[in-house]
Amino acid sequence: MGEPGTSFLSSTTVLVILAAFYGATLYMALKIRRKKENADAYMTAGNNVGFGIAAASMTSTWIWASSLYASATSGYTYGISGPIHYGLWGALMILFIYPFGRRIRSIAPNAHTLAEIMRARHGSSSQLLLASSNVIGSIISLTTNFVAGGAIISLFSPFTFAQGVLFVAGGVLIYTLWSGFRASSLTDFMQLVAMFALIGVIIPIIFFAADFPSSFQTGAENLSAEQSNFFSSEAFLSQGAPYIAAVLAYAIGNQTIAQRLFAVREDLIKRTFVTATIGYGAMVIGIGMLGVLALYLGLTPYEGDANNIVPQMAAEHLPTVALGLFLVVIVGALSSTADSDLSALSSIMMADVYGQNVARRGTVDPKRMLLVGRVTMILATTAGVLIASFRLDILDMLVFVGALWGALVFPVISSFYWDRVTNRAFVTAVLAALAVFLPVRFEWLPVDGALGALLGVAVDVLGVLGIGVIIGLMAFGFFGLRVGCVAAVLAVVGASPWALGTLHDYTVLSGSLVAYSVSTLVCVLMSMRSGQEFDFSTIHARVGNFDSAETTDDAGSRPAETAPTGPKE
């Protein structure tokens, strides 16, 4: 079709496509907007979303710009095992959410955010720590989706990257602003249908246009030995293992996921997350194979930017009509997560900042709470557009945020099960983990001499313990404490021979693992010394709806279980 950078679609065509897509989503948002606004429904749709919408929303939200572009980048970088590492572990992390999710919903059925529950469990410092991490993560996630939108629009049309970012940001904001999570979850279904078209129709067209399967034979010389090896240790240590650690942290710390956990009907949690697991794995591995194909074809990413691999493959091998459909699919995929990020950010500011801190000594005004949520969306969109101008690497941003959230995983999970975890243990564990994570991740530690060798050993030991924590938590979620402890010990024993002495060379992986291990060690040691015996039944009384019973019933939600003044202190 031409060289990269050619305007494959005219300005008019792109504007028509974007106007039609965002116009349709805005129409859906206006149709579900209620005359009598309801703050609780704006945040979690009344905790009563059905299976179809919930599963589609969960799948669509988890498939974001990183899932589409970074999976292809992984395939291009590591060969055929790259998309498997990216898609398989990401899919399994969705599955690992549901056992913890059932526990969380059982003790706080009407919650809006995880941080809100942390306040009821520990206090405001733990709440604001978790909420702050979610704000940072959601803004970065929002930014990556804007970057992806700007990249594809600038590659396909005469519009610049900055103009593309503004189109996507404005389109997402305009329909999400009206109805919050309700708009996000219902439009997710339409966006998921578009993504199925990508996997079922567009990707096969690209493969056959690129002379598949003969291209996999003639292009084998473009692969290194590691890229040709399906069981490449380099691919696992540099991509698979860091992603396992990162996505587990996303599963626990990400408000966009928690919001869907709180929105779906409680008896449908398992079905929803199992279905989303299968859907995510199939689609993400499929799109990642475009990166593998690009590797075999010897493709050089346009302007050296790996984020351009997916749109570049489409531009070079699709006819114009299919290219327009491809643009719709990608815009739908990134919009489904961008609107979820906006909804998550608004919920945090509504429930955690305004509802439980600013207005906690007075009466919570649901109308003012809605205003807070909408202003938050506008400010977050502005911040995302500004940060997107730096055009940071999507995969690097994903792994960094996941590792950052790794410091929260054990303190958060243990707070829902162990009655001896205290507020001081929670906060100290998270801050200590971050203090260790940052110098390891950004290689601020000395590497030469006796001190460098000693610190390398320390990082390896902590990293091995981090492996045990991750495997132990996964096993604990499904099989209980005893199996979790045994799995953790076996993981430490099994990993030690190959990890000790070499793990610190993989800074992305070791940074994630030390965040897990340090937060776990500090939290456990401090909690064991406490004499606290927390009564989990009190959380239900402290976390509930903000609207009055009359307003909540009008919006189709469950009757409010707290007074109109908001959740009790």
XYZ file of C-alpha atoms in Angstrom:
569
model
C 0.000 0.000 0.000
C 2.971 2.317 0.256
C 5.722 3.362 2.587
C 5.199 3.933 6.320
C 4.009 7.418 6.997
C 1.812 7.501 3.853
C -1.704 8.837 4.474
C -3.626 5.634 3.812
C -6.914 7.222 4.901
C -7.995 10.776 4.163
C -8.687 13.304 6.894
C -12.395 13.225 6.042
C -12.543 9.430 6.264
C -10.840 9.354 9.667
C -13.091 12.099 11.033
C -16.195 10.257 9.799
C -15.009 6.991 11.387
C -14.246 8.651 14.743
C -17.468 10.666 14.712
C -19.526 7.542 13.967
C -17.817 5.469 16.655
C -17.872 8.036 19.433
C -21.302 9.247 18.349
C -22.690 5.737 18.798
C -21.111 5.375 22.229
C -22.392 8.815 23.262
C -25.882 7.822 22.118
C -25.714 4.727 24.330
C -24.509 6.819 27.262
C -27.364 9.297 26.832
C -29.904 6.475 26.635
C -28.833 5.073 30.018
C -28.502 8.427 31.757
C -31.175 8.784 34.431
C -33.196 11.888 35.136
C -32.444 11.524 38.831
C -28.686 11.122 39.091
C -27.313 8.572 41.523
C -23.741 8.634 42.836
C -23.583 4.923 43.706
C -24.825 3.862 40.264
C -22.331 6.272 38.689
C -19.526 4.373 40.467
C -20.652 0.710 40.463
C -24.024 0.465 38.653
C -25.775 -0.626 41.836
C -23.601 -3.754 42.465
C -26.020 -5.706 40.292
C -24.589 -6.011 36.749
C -25.525 -9.227 34.932
C -23.242 -11.895 33.486
C -23.145 -10.831 29.832
C -22.343 -7.175 30.404
C -19.961 -7.982 33.285
C -17.955 -10.569 31.315
C -17.769 -8.328 28.241
C -16.743 -5.348 30.357
C -14.081 -7.334 32.212
C -12.621 -8.729 28.989
C -12.754 -5.453 27.114
C -11.202 -3.495 29.965
C -8.320 -5.946 30.432
C -7.597 -5.743 26.691
C -6.118 -2.281 26.475
C -3.425 -0.543 24.446
C -0.749 -2.554 26.232
C -2.527 -5.804 25.440
C -2.683 -5.005 21.742
C 0.579 -3.189 21.118
C 2.802 -4.641 23.822
C 1.822 -8.225 22.967
C 2.957 -7.597 19.406
C 6.117 -5.935 20.705
C 6.767 -9.019 22.803
C 6.331 -11.262 19.763
C 8.653 -9.086 17.706
C 11.273 -9.024 20.475
C 11.185 -12.612 21.766
C 9.710 -14.652 18.945
C 6.735 -16.990 19.086
C 6.984 -17.482 22.864
C 6.541 -13.732 23.436
C 2.753 -13.521 22.867
C 2.296 -16.753 24.844
C 4.086 -15.254 27.840
C 2.099 -12.051 27.505
C -1.360 -13.467 26.789
C -1.313 -16.653 28.872
C -0.099 -15.093 32.111
C -2.361 -12.094 31.671
C -5.333 -14.392 31.189
C -4.474 -16.508 34.229
C -4.229 -13.397 36.374
C -7.892 -12.648 35.613
C -8.673 -16.139 36.863
C -6.664 -15.583 40.049
C -8.719 -12.507 40.905
C -11.992 -14.277 41.547
C -11.201 -16.250 44.742
C -9.917 -13.070 46.374
C -12.820 -11.172 44.839
C -15.392 -13.440 46.451
C -13.785 -12.850 49.846
C -13.752 -9.085 49.324
C -17.399 -8.977 48.241
C -18.465 -11.174 51.154
C -17.169 -8.691 53.723
C -18.007 -5.494 51.791
C -20.842 -6.200 49.318
C -21.632 -2.541 48.606
C -18.110 -1.130 48.359
C -17.003 1.207 45.569
C -13.190 1.000 45.850
C -10.602 -1.210 47.534
C -9.197 1.862 49.244
C -12.610 2.505 50.774
C -12.448 -0.923 52.419
C -8.892 -0.268 53.581
C -10.189 2.737 55.515
C -12.756 0.568 57.263
C -10.093 -2.067 57.907
C -7.166 0.133 58.923
C -7.720 3.870 58.666
C -7.242 6.873 56.410
C -3.471 6.480 55.881
C -3.829 3.014 54.335
C -6.808 4.194 52.330
C -5.010 7.196 50.866
C -1.870 5.155 50.161
C -3.827 2.632 48.113
C -5.951 5.333 46.490
C -2.858 7.351 45.530
C -1.241 4.325 43.897
C -4.433 3.751 41.919
C -4.507 7.359 40.776
C -0.925 7.073 39.497
C -1.599 3.721 37.828
C -4.854 4.800 36.186
C -3.361 8.012 34.803
C -0.453 6.037 33.323
C -2.898 3.508 31.894
C -4.983 6.336 30.457
C -1.853 7.832 28.941
C -0.809 4.596 27.229
C -4.200 4.349 25.550
C -3.968 7.930 24.330
C -0.462 7.191 23.017
C -1.795 4.163 21.132
C -4.638 6.201 19.650
C -2.377 9.038 18.597
C 0.100 6.624 17.022
C -2.414 4.795 14.866
C -4.246 7.913 13.714
C -0.991 9.674 12.780
C 0.244 6.595 10.920
C -2.952 6.131 8.899
C -3.904 9.734 8.155
C -2.544 13.258 7.588
C -3.290 14.099 11.228
C -0.384 14.468 13.648
C 0.218 12.363 16.735
C -0.939 15.214 18.995
C -4.152 15.638 17.011
C -4.832 11.910 17.219
C -4.380 11.974 20.983
C -6.844 14.851 21.262
C -9.434 13.058 19.112
C -9.312 9.914 21.245
C -9.190 11.767 24.557
C -12.108 14.002 23.650
C -14.183 11.126 22.285
C -13.720 8.967 25.395
C -14.387 11.839 27.766
C -17.564 13.029 26.124
C -19.476 9.760 26.542
C -18.002 8.615 29.851
C -18.698 11.959 31.486
C -22.451 11.461 31.283
C -22.994 8.201 33.121
C -19.652 7.076 34.542
C -19.269 3.354 35.069
C -22.666 2.601 33.535
C -21.542 4.125 30.239
C -18.193 2.378 30.454
C -19.621 -1.091 31.100
C -22.408 -0.967 28.513
C -20.248 0.440 25.713
C -17.658 -2.247 26.517
C -19.966 -4.817 24.936
C -19.995 -2.992 21.610
C -16.238 -2.520 21.779
C -15.698 -6.221 22.533
C -17.656 -7.196 19.419
C -15.312 -4.973 17.416
C -12.288 -6.703 18.947
C -13.657 -10.124 17.988
C -13.729 -8.820 14.412
C -10.020 -8.052 14.761
C -9.153 -11.592 15.772
C -11.598 -13.456 13.544
C -11.371 -11.435 10.333
C -8.622 -8.834 10.139
C -5.651 -10.778 11.498
C -6.197 -13.741 9.119
C -6.377 -11.261 6.209
C -3.027 -9.759 7.235
C -1.433 -13.194 7.613
C -2.474 -14.406 4.184
C -1.628 -11.073 2.542
C 1.880 -11.465 4.028
C 2.202 -14.866 2.302
C 1.578 -17.040 5.343
C 2.707 -19.797 5.955
C 5.627 -19.651 3.520
C 6.864 -16.416 5.135
C 7.587 -18.399 8.318
C 9.925 -20.609 6.318
C 11.686 -17.990 4.215
C 12.020 -15.530 7.112
C 13.474 -17.919 9.679
C 16.915 -16.440 9.082
C 15.714 -13.146 10.600
C 15.422 -14.798 14.043
C 18.159 -15.264 16.600
C 18.628 -18.584 18.393
C 16.669 -17.328 21.414
C 13.829 -15.998 19.253
C 13.571 -19.362 17.506
C 13.394 -21.244 20.799
C 9.844 -21.621 22.100
C 11.231 -22.364 25.573
C 13.643 -19.436 25.553
C 14.932 -18.627 29.034
C 15.649 -15.082 27.869
C 11.993 -14.626 26.895
C 10.800 -15.997 30.232
C 13.174 -13.994 32.428
C 12.826 -10.744 30.480
C 9.137 -10.943 29.554
C 7.200 -13.835 31.092
C 8.351 -13.675 34.708
C 8.173 -9.858 35.065
C 4.719 -9.939 33.535
C 3.498 -12.604 35.962
C 4.598 -10.375 38.822
C 3.200 -7.224 37.217
C -0.200 -8.606 36.289
C -0.796 -10.181 39.713
C -0.233 -6.712 41.130
C -2.622 -5.243 38.566
C -5.226 -7.799 39.546
C -5.129 -6.714 43.179
C -4.229 -3.032 42.972
C -6.054 -1.807 39.871
C -9.292 0.072 40.573
C -10.645 -0.602 37.063
C -10.674 -4.316 37.887
C -11.957 -3.771 41.425
C -14.762 -1.601 40.087
C -16.048 -4.470 37.958
C -15.684 -6.826 40.876
C -17.945 -4.567 42.943
C -20.387 -4.013 40.074
C -21.117 -7.618 39.041
C -23.785 -9.576 40.865
C -22.079 -11.459 43.675
C -23.235 -14.905 42.559
C -21.831 -14.320 39.052
C -18.242 -13.488 40.011
C -16.765 -16.888 39.112
C -18.551 -17.202 35.752
C -17.621 -13.665 34.815
C -13.922 -14.010 35.527
C -13.568 -17.480 33.969
C -15.196 -16.228 30.762
C -12.998 -13.134 30.703
C -9.932 -15.346 31.169
C -10.674 -17.311 28.005
C -11.634 -14.270 25.940
C -8.589 -12.265 26.936
C -6.124 -15.090 26.281
C -7.460 -15.841 22.807
C -7.519 -12.251 21.610
C -4.224 -11.079 23.049
C -2.220 -14.074 21.874
C -3.811 -13.618 18.450
C -2.815 -9.962 18.129
C 0.656 -10.779 19.460
C 1.229 -13.063 16.499
C 1.336 -9.971 14.297
C 4.597 -9.125 16.040
C 5.927 -12.613 15.350
C 4.962 -12.286 11.693
C 6.682 -8.892 11.523
C 9.825 -10.494 12.941
C 9.829 -13.215 10.271
C 9.226 -10.622 7.554
C 12.199 -8.577 8.735
C 10.040 -5.500 9.306
C 11.696 -2.440 10.838
C 9.327 -0.482 13.109
C 8.511 2.921 11.668
C 10.642 5.643 13.295
C 12.154 2.919 15.493
C 9.011 2.893 17.661
C 7.842 -0.619 18.587
C 4.359 0.806 19.254
C 4.006 1.169 15.461
C 4.318 -2.577 14.711
C 0.591 -3.377 14.822
C -0.657 -0.384 12.785
C 2.288 -0.726 10.411
C 1.467 -4.372 9.674
C -2.136 -3.410 9.057
C -1.187 -0.476 6.827
C 1.105 -2.598 4.666
C -1.190 -5.587 4.180
C -4.831 -4.464 4.392
C -6.983 -2.936 1.654
C -8.383 0.504 2.390
C -11.838 -0.664 3.518
C -10.374 -3.214 5.933
C -7.936 -0.577 7.155
C -10.857 1.634 8.146
C -12.393 -1.290 10.047
C -9.036 -1.939 11.711
C -8.944 1.668 12.894
C -12.384 1.269 14.452
C -11.310 -1.917 16.223
C -8.140 -0.412 17.711
C -9.908 2.767 18.764
C -12.638 0.661 20.380
C -10.115 -1.463 22.243
C -8.184 1.442 23.691
C -11.350 3.423 24.416
C -12.799 0.556 26.449
C -9.901 0.799 28.888
C -9.543 4.580 28.780
C -13.166 5.028 29.850
C -12.594 2.462 32.609
C -9.619 4.483 33.850
C -11.738 7.632 33.932
C -14.484 5.804 35.831
C -11.954 4.391 38.280
C -10.373 7.777 38.921
C -13.746 9.415 39.443
C -14.760 6.690 41.923
C -11.572 7.176 43.928
C -12.082 10.915 44.166
C -15.803 10.542 44.888
C -15.653 7.795 47.512
C -12.168 7.978 49.011
C -11.384 11.667 48.874
C -14.713 13.512 49.007
C -17.023 10.900 50.516
C -14.789 9.730 53.358
C -12.371 12.558 53.979
C -13.587 15.958 52.786
C -17.227 15.459 53.768
C -16.835 12.870 56.504
C -17.728 15.301 59.286
C -20.831 16.579 57.538
C -23.481 15.374 55.160
C -22.380 13.755 51.908
C -24.181 15.477 49.055
C -24.658 12.987 46.160
C -25.002 15.831 43.632
C -21.743 17.383 44.763
C -20.184 13.918 44.698
C -21.213 13.553 41.045
C -19.693 16.934 40.288
C -16.423 15.789 41.901
C -16.450 12.703 39.690
C -16.994 14.637 36.478
C -14.386 17.273 37.274
C -11.946 14.438 38.024
C -12.556 12.956 34.567
C -11.824 16.288 32.888
C -8.624 16.862 34.869
C -7.440 13.266 34.342
C -8.015 13.513 30.595
C -6.005 16.717 30.485
C -3.149 15.108 32.431
C -3.201 12.050 30.185
C -2.966 14.175 27.046
C -0.033 16.143 28.427
C 1.896 13.029 29.501
C 1.135 11.309 26.179
C 3.171 13.980 24.412
C 6.326 12.280 25.753
C 5.448 9.094 23.775
C 6.845 6.694 26.368
C 7.151 2.960 25.610
C 3.889 1.217 26.474
C 5.436 -2.089 27.586
C 7.908 -0.347 29.896
C 5.120 1.709 31.471
C 3.015 -1.397 32.025
C 5.740 -3.362 33.778
C 6.799 -0.353 35.872
C 3.293 0.258 37.213
C 2.802 -3.447 37.871
C 6.029 -3.614 39.840
C 5.076 -0.482 41.741
C 1.792 -2.095 42.737
C 3.668 -5.250 43.765
C 4.481 -3.470 47.025
C 0.758 -3.478 47.836
C -0.229 -7.031 46.959
C 0.530 -8.921 50.172
C -0.535 -6.141 52.571
C -3.848 -5.760 50.722
C -4.642 -9.474 50.447
C -3.616 -10.268 54.015
C -5.796 -7.414 55.278
C -8.864 -9.292 54.018
C -7.964 -12.567 55.748
C -5.658 -11.986 58.724
C -7.145 -10.163 61.706
C -3.735 -9.171 63.131
C -2.609 -6.924 60.248
C -2.473 -3.363 61.556
C -2.535 0.024 59.887
C 1.085 0.612 60.890
C 2.140 -2.740 59.435
C 0.315 -1.990 56.174
C 1.798 1.473 55.650
C 5.315 0.562 56.792
C 5.398 -2.542 54.566
C 4.359 -0.629 51.456
C 6.766 2.268 52.020
C 9.655 -0.081 52.817
C 8.992 -2.077 49.655
C 8.950 1.070 47.530
C 12.194 2.246 49.140
C 13.889 -0.991 48.035
C 12.114 -1.322 44.686
C 13.139 2.041 43.239
C 16.957 1.687 43.548
C 16.816 -1.904 42.274
C 14.531 -1.106 39.345
C 16.487 1.957 38.202
C 19.910 0.437 38.941
C 20.938 3.025 41.504
C 22.824 0.415 43.528
C 26.613 0.061 43.113
C 27.624 -3.013 41.112
C 31.398 -3.013 41.500
C 33.583 -4.134 44.391
C 32.682 -5.983 47.554
C 29.690 -3.751 48.262
C 28.247 -4.340 44.802
C 28.661 -8.098 45.168
C 27.025 -8.067 48.601
C 24.074 -6.013 47.369
C 23.704 -8.351 44.384
C 23.414 -11.328 46.725
C 20.866 -9.455 48.853
C 18.754 -8.649 45.803
C 18.909 -12.287 44.665
C 17.809 -13.574 48.087
C 14.939 -11.104 48.283
C 14.013 -11.928 44.694
C 13.819 -15.645 45.419
C 11.602 -14.926 48.420
C 9.461 -12.798 46.114
C 8.989 -15.794 43.824
C 7.764 -17.767 46.824
C 5.336 -14.989 47.762
C 3.789 -14.846 44.279
C 3.387 -18.618 43.927
C 2.166 -18.901 47.511
C -0.502 -16.230 47.032
C -1.753 -17.881 43.857
C -2.069 -21.245 45.571
C -3.588 -19.697 48.699
C -6.392 -18.064 46.696
C -7.665 -21.390 45.391
C -6.559 -23.977 47.930
C -6.125 -22.243 51.278
C -3.346 -21.304 53.653
C -1.656 -24.689 54.095
C -1.303 -25.356 50.369
C -0.209 -21.767 49.830
C 2.601 -22.079 52.376
C 3.792 -25.390 50.924
C 3.738 -23.949 47.387
C 5.730 -20.917 48.534
C 8.423 -23.070 50.146
C 8.677 -25.340 47.104
C 8.944 -22.307 44.818
C 11.792 -20.847 46.882
C 13.647 -24.173 46.963
C 13.135 -24.773 43.253
C 14.152 -21.261 42.172
C 17.227 -20.887 44.381
C 19.725 -22.959 42.310
C 19.320 -20.896 39.135
C 18.272 -17.547 40.630
C 20.946 -16.985 43.263
C 23.876 -15.261 41.590
C 22.063 -14.236 38.392
C 18.649 -12.801 39.257
C 19.963 -9.292 39.953
C 21.102 -9.052 36.323
C 17.419 -8.849 35.295
C 16.527 -5.511 36.855
C 12.881 -5.403 35.736
C 12.180 -8.831 37.208
C 14.263 -8.421 40.357
C 12.706 -5.012 41.044
C 9.228 -6.551 40.983
C 10.226 -9.479 43.148
C 11.916 -7.425 45.876
C 8.770 -5.285 46.105
C 6.767 -8.434 46.863
C 9.243 -9.909 49.313
C 10.030 -6.777 51.329
C 6.369 -5.813 51.754
C 5.564 -9.377 52.835
C 8.422 -9.675 55.329
C 7.706 -6.312 56.971
C 3.948 -6.863 57.065
C 4.255 -10.360 58.563
C 6.864 -9.453 61.174
C 4.985 -6.374 62.371
C 1.592 -8.096 62.369
C 2.842 -11.105 64.332
C 3.895 -8.744 67.100
C 0.496 -7.027 67.257
C -2.220 -8.059 69.660
C -5.029 -6.923 67.355
C -7.983 -9.188 66.619
C -9.990 -7.344 64.002
C -13.692 -8.148 63.568
C -14.286 -8.343 59.792
C -18.053 -8.142 60.253
C -17.678 -4.462 61.124
C -16.577 -3.627 57.566
C -20.062 -4.297 56.207
C -21.493 -1.640 58.520
C -18.763 0.890 57.684
C -18.842 0.592 53.890
C -22.041 1.164 51.987
C -24.038 3.411 49.701
C -23.790 7.190 49.751
C -27.238 7.909 48.314
C -30.440 7.755 50.317
C -32.662 4.683 49.992
C -35.163 6.649 47.893
C -32.538 7.819 45.420
C -30.881 4.414 45.224
C -34.112 2.552 44.535
C -34.951 5.045 41.788
C -31.713 4.209 40.023
C -32.276 0.504 40.232
C -29.646 -0.155 42.858
C -29.838 -2.048 46.093
C -31.369 -0.214 49.039
C -28.818 1.872 50.880
C -27.395 0.242 53.975
C -25.968 3.361 55.495
C -27.385 6.709 56.399
C -27.421 9.522 53.814
C -24.417 10.999 55.587
C -22.244 8.314 53.970
C -20.421 5.297 55.370
C -19.986 5.294 59.112
C -16.628 6.047 60.653
